[in-house]
Coordinates of C-alpha atoms in Angstrom, one line a residue:
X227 CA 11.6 -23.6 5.3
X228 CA 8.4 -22.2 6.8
X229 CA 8.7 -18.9 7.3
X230 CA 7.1 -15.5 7.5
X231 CA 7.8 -11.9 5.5
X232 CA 7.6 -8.4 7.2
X233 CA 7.9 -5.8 4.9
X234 CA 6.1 -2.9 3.5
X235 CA 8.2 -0.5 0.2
X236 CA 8.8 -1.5 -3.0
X237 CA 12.5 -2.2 -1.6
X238 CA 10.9 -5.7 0.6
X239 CA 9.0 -7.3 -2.6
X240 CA 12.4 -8.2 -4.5
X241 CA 13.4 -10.3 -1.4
X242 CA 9.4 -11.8 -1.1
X243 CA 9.8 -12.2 -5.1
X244 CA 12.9 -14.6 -4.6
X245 CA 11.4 -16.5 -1.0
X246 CA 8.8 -17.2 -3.2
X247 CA 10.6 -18.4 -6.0
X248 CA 12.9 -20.7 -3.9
X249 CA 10.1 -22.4 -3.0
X250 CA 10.2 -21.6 0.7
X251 CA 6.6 -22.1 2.6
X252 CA 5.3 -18.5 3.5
X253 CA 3.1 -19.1 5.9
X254 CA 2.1 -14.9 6.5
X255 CA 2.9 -11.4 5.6
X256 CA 3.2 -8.8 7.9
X257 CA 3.0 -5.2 6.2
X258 CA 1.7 -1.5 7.3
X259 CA -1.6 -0.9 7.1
X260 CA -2.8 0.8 3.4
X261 CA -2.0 4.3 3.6
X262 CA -3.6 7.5 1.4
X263 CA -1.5 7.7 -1.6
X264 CA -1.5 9.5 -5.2
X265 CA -2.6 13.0 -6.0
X266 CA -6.5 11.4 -4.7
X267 CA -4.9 10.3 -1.8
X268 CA -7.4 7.2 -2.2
X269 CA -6.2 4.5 0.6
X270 CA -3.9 2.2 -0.8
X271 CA -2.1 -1.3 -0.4
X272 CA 1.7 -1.4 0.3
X273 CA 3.9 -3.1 -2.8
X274 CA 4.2 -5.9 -0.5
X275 CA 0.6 -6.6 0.0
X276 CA 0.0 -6.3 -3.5
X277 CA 2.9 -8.9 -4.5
X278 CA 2.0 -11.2 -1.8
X279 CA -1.9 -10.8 -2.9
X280 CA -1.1 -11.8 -6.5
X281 CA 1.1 -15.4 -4.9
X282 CA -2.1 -16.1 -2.9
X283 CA -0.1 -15.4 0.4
X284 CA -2.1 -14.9 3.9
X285 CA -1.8 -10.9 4.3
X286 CA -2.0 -9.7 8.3
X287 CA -1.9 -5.4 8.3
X288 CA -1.5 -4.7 12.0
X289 CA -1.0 -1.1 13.5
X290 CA 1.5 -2.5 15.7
X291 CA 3.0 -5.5 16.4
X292 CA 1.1 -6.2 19.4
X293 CA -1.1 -8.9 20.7
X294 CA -3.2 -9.5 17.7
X295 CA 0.0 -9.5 15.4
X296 CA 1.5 -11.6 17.8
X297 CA -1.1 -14.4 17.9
X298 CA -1.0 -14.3 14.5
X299 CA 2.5 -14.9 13.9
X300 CA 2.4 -17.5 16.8
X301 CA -0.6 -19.3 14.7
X302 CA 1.5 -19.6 11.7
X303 CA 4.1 -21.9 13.4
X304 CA 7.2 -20.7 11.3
X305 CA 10.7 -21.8 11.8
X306 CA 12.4 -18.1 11.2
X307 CA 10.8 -14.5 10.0
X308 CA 12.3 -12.6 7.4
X309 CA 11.8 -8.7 8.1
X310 CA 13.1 -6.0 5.3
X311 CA 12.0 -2.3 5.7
X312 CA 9.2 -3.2 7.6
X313 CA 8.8 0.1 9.4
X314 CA 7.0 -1.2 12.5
X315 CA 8.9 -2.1 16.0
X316 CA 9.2 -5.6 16.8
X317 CA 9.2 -6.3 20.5
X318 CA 11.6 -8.8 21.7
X319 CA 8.0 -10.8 22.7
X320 CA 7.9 -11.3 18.9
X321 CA 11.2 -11.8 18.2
X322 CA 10.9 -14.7 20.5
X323 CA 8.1 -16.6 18.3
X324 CA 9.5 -18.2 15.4
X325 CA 11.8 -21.1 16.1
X326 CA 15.1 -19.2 15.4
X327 CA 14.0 -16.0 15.6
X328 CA 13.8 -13.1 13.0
X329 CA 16.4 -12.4 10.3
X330 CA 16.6 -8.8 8.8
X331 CA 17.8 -7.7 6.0
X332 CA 20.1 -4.3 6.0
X333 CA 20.6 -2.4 3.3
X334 CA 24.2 -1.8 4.7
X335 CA 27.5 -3.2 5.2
X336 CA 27.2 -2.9 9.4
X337 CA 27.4 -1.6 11.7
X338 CA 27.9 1.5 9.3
X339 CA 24.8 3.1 8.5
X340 CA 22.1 2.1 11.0
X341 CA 18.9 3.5 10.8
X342 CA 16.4 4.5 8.2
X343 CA 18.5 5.7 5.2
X344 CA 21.4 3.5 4.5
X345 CA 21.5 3.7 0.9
X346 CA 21.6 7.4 0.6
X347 CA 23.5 8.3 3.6
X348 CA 26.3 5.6 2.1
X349 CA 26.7 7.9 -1.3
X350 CA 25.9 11.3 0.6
X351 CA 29.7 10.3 2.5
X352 CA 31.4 9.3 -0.3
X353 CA 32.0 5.2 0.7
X354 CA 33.5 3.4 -2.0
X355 CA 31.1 0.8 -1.0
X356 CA 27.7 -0.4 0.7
X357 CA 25.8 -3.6 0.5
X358 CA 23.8 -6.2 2.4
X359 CA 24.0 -7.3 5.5
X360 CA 21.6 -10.4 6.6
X361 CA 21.2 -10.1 10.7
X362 CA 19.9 -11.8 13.4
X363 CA 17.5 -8.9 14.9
X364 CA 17.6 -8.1 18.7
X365 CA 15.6 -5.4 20.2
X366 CA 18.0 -2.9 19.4
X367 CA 18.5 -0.7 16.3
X368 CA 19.7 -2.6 13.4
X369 CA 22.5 -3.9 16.4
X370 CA 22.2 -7.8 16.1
X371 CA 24.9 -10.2 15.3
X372 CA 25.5 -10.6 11.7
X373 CA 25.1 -13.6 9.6
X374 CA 26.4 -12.9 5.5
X375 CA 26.9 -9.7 4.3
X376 CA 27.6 -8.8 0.4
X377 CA 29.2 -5.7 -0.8
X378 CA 28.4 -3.5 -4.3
X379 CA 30.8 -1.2 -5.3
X380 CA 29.3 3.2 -5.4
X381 CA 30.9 5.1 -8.0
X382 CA 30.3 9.2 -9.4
X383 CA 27.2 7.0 -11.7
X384 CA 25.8 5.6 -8.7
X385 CA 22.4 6.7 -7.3
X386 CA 20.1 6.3 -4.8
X387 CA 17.5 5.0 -7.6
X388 CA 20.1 2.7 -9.1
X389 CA 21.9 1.5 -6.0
X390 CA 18.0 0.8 -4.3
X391 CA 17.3 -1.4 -7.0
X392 CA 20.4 -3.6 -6.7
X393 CA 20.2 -3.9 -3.3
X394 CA 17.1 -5.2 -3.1
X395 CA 18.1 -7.7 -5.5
X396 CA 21.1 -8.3 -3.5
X397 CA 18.9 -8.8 -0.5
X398 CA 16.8 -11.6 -1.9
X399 CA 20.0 -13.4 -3.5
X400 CA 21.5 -13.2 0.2
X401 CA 18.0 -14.2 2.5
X402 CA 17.7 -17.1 0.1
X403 CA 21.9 -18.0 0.9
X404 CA 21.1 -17.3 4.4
X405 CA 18.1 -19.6 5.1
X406 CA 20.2 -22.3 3.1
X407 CA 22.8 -22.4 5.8
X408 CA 20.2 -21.7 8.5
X409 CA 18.1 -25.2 7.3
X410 CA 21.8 -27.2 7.1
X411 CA 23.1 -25.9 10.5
X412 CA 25.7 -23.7 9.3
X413 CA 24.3 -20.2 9.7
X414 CA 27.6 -18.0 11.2
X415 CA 26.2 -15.3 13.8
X416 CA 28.8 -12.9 14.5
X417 CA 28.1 -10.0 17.0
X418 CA 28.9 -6.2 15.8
X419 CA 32.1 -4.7 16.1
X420 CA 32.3 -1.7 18.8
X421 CA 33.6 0.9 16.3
X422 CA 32.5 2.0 12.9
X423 CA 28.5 2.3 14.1
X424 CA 27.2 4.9 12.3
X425 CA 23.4 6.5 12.4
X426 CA 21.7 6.7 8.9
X427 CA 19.6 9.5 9.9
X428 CA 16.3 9.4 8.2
X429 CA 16.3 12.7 4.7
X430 CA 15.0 15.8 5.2
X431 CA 13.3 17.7 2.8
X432 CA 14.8 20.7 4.2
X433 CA 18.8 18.8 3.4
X434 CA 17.2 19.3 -0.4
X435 CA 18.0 22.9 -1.0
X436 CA 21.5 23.2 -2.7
X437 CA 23.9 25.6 -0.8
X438 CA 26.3 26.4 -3.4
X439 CA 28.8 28.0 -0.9
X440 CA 29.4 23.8 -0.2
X441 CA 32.6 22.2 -2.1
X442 CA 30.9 20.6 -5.8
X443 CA 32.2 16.9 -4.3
X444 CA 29.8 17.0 -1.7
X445 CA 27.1 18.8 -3.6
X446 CA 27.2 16.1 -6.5
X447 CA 27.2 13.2 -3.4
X448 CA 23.8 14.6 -2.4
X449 CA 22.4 15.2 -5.4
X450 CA 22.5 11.9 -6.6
X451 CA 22.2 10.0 -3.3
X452 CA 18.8 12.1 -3.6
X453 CA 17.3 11.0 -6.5
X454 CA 14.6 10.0 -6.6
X455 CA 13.3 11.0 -3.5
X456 CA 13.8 13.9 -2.0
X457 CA 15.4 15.3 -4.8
X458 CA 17.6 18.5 -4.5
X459 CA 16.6 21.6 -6.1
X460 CA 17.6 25.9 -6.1
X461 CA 15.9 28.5 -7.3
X462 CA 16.3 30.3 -10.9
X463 CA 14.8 33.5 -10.9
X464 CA 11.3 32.5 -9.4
X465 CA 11.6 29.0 -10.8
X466 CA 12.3 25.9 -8.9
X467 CA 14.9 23.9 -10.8
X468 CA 15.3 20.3 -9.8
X469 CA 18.7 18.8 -9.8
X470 CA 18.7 15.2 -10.6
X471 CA 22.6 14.2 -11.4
X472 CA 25.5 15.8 -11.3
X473 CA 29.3 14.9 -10.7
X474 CA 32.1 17.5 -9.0
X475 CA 34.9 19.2 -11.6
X476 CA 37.8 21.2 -10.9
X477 CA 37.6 25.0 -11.7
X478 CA 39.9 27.9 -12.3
X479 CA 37.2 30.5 -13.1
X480 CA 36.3 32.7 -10.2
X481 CA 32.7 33.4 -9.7
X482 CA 30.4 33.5 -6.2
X483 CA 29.1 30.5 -5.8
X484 CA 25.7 29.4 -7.6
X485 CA 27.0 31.5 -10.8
X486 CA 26.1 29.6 -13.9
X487 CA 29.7 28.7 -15.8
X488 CA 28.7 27.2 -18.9
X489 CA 26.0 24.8 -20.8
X490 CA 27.3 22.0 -23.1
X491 CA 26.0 18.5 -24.2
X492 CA 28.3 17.5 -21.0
X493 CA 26.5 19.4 -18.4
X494 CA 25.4 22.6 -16.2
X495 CA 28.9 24.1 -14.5
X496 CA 27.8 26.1 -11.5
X497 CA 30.3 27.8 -9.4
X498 CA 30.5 26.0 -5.6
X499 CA 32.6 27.4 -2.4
X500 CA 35.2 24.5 -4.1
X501 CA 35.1 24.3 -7.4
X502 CA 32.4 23.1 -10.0
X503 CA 29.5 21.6 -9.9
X504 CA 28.7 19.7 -13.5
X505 CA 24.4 18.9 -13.5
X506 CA 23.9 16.3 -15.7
X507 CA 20.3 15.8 -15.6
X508 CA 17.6 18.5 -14.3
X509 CA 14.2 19.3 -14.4
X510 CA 12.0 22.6 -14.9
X511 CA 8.9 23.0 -13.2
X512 CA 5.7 21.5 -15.3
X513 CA 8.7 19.3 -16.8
X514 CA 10.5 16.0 -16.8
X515 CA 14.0 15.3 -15.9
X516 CA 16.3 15.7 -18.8
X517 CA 20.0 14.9 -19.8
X518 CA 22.4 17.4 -21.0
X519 CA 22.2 15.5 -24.3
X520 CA 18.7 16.2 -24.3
X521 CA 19.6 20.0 -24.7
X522 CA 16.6 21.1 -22.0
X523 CA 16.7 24.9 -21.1
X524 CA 19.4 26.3 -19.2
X525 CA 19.1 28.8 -16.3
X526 CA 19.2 32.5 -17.2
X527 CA 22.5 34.3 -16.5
X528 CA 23.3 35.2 -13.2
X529 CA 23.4 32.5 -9.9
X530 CA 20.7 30.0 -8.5
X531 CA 20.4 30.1 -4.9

């Protein structure tokens, strides 16, 4: 089909990456303008222009989607646009252009998790599962009718890093199965249930901070739904210590909560308002993030707060 690609993170190019390869015609990208990055912060061009730069694709960097954008899109005379993580509002003027409209790709199994952080929120509450959901947009949020979705199972291993990457994989697996049945007629739009909407509200870097007084279940939910961005942390003396993995373990011993258990090739056991909390992998400052396994320095005695 001729189409065009609206997308901006690193999370869009996987679903670009397999357009591409399917040999769809991708007549323009759409991504944010380049943005100050890096410790320099020298201006720089999003993963999708970069990737769409290398396959010799037309790149258009609006502001906003307005009039210019529009024109543009309008020029290109596609049949459908594929949008994933975009980050800029589409007004129903250029949802309108392409011949059937605009299909997004959610990083969600909707209409749980809405909104701008469906990967992490969907850890952070403990589902036993998330996935992909390929939609027909409308000028709501993430509220269209829904055309294929595909599920991926979230365990205590799981992620934000890991369950990112296979979603986006996921995502250009399902676009590809999705403009199939849209060029054969057979594209199923089904609207949104009422119930189960959720709001996937975008992290905070203030949610980082551990509060050990919380049970160690949800603790070790955040703390990997958090990695690798904005990654949790607490405070060891006058340290910062950066908590990358960690899973929830029952405990007998009775200590306040952020007192340091035990250390063994297994993990960091810190006392929690419901029992403990087992850190597999953390990181000192000046550091890198290291395993148990690894044997990296353990917090003094006493509690992290």
């Amino acid at each position: 089909m001729r189409i065009a690609f609206a997308g901006t993170p690193v999370f869009s190019v996987a679903a670009l990456a397999a357009l591409h390869a399917a040999g769809h015609d991708i007549a323009a990208v759409f991504t944010q303008p380049d943005r100050p990055a890096g410790r320099g912060r020298k201006l720089s061009a999003s993963p999708v222009a970069e990737h769409a730069t290398q396959l010799g694709l037309t790149v258009h960097k609006p502001e906003r989607f307005r009039e210019a954008a529009q024109q543009a899109l309008h020029a290109a005379q596609v049949e459908v646009m594929v949008v994933v993580a975009y980050g800029l509002i589409l007004p129903q003027a250029a949802l309108d252009i392409p011949t059937h409209g605009c299909l997004n790709i959610h990083a969600s199994l909707l209409p749980r998790w809405r909104g701008a952080a469906p990967i992490q929120r969907a850890i952070e509450a403990g589902d036993a599962e998330t996935g992909i959901t390929i939609m027909q947009m409308d000028a709501g949020l993430d509220t269209g009718p829904m055309c294929l979705t595909r599920a991926v199972p979230i365990d205590d291993h799981t992620t934000g890093a890991g369950l990112h990457d296979a979603l986006a994989h996921l995502g250009g697996t399902a676009i590809c199965e999705a403009l199939a049945a849209l060029a054969s007629g057979t594209l199923a739009r089904t609207p949104q249930p009422a119930d189960g909407a959720t709001y996937a509200a975008k992290l905070s870097k203030d949610e980082a901070r551990v509060d050990f007084s919380l049970p160690a279940a949800q603790l070790a939910r955040r703390i990997r739904a958090f990695n690798p961005v904005p990654v949790c942390w607490a405070m060891s003396g006058d340290e910062r210590l950066r908590l990358w993995d960690a899973v929830a373990e029952a405990s007998v011993q009775c200590a306040a909560p952020g007192t340091v258990l035990s250390v063994d090739t297994r993990g960091l056991r810190i006392a929690t308002g419901d029992g403990a909390l087992c850190v597999r992998r953390w990181q000192w400052p000046g550091g890198t993030p290291q395993t148990a396994q690894q044997n990296p320095r353990a917090p003094a005695s006493g509690a992290l707060t």
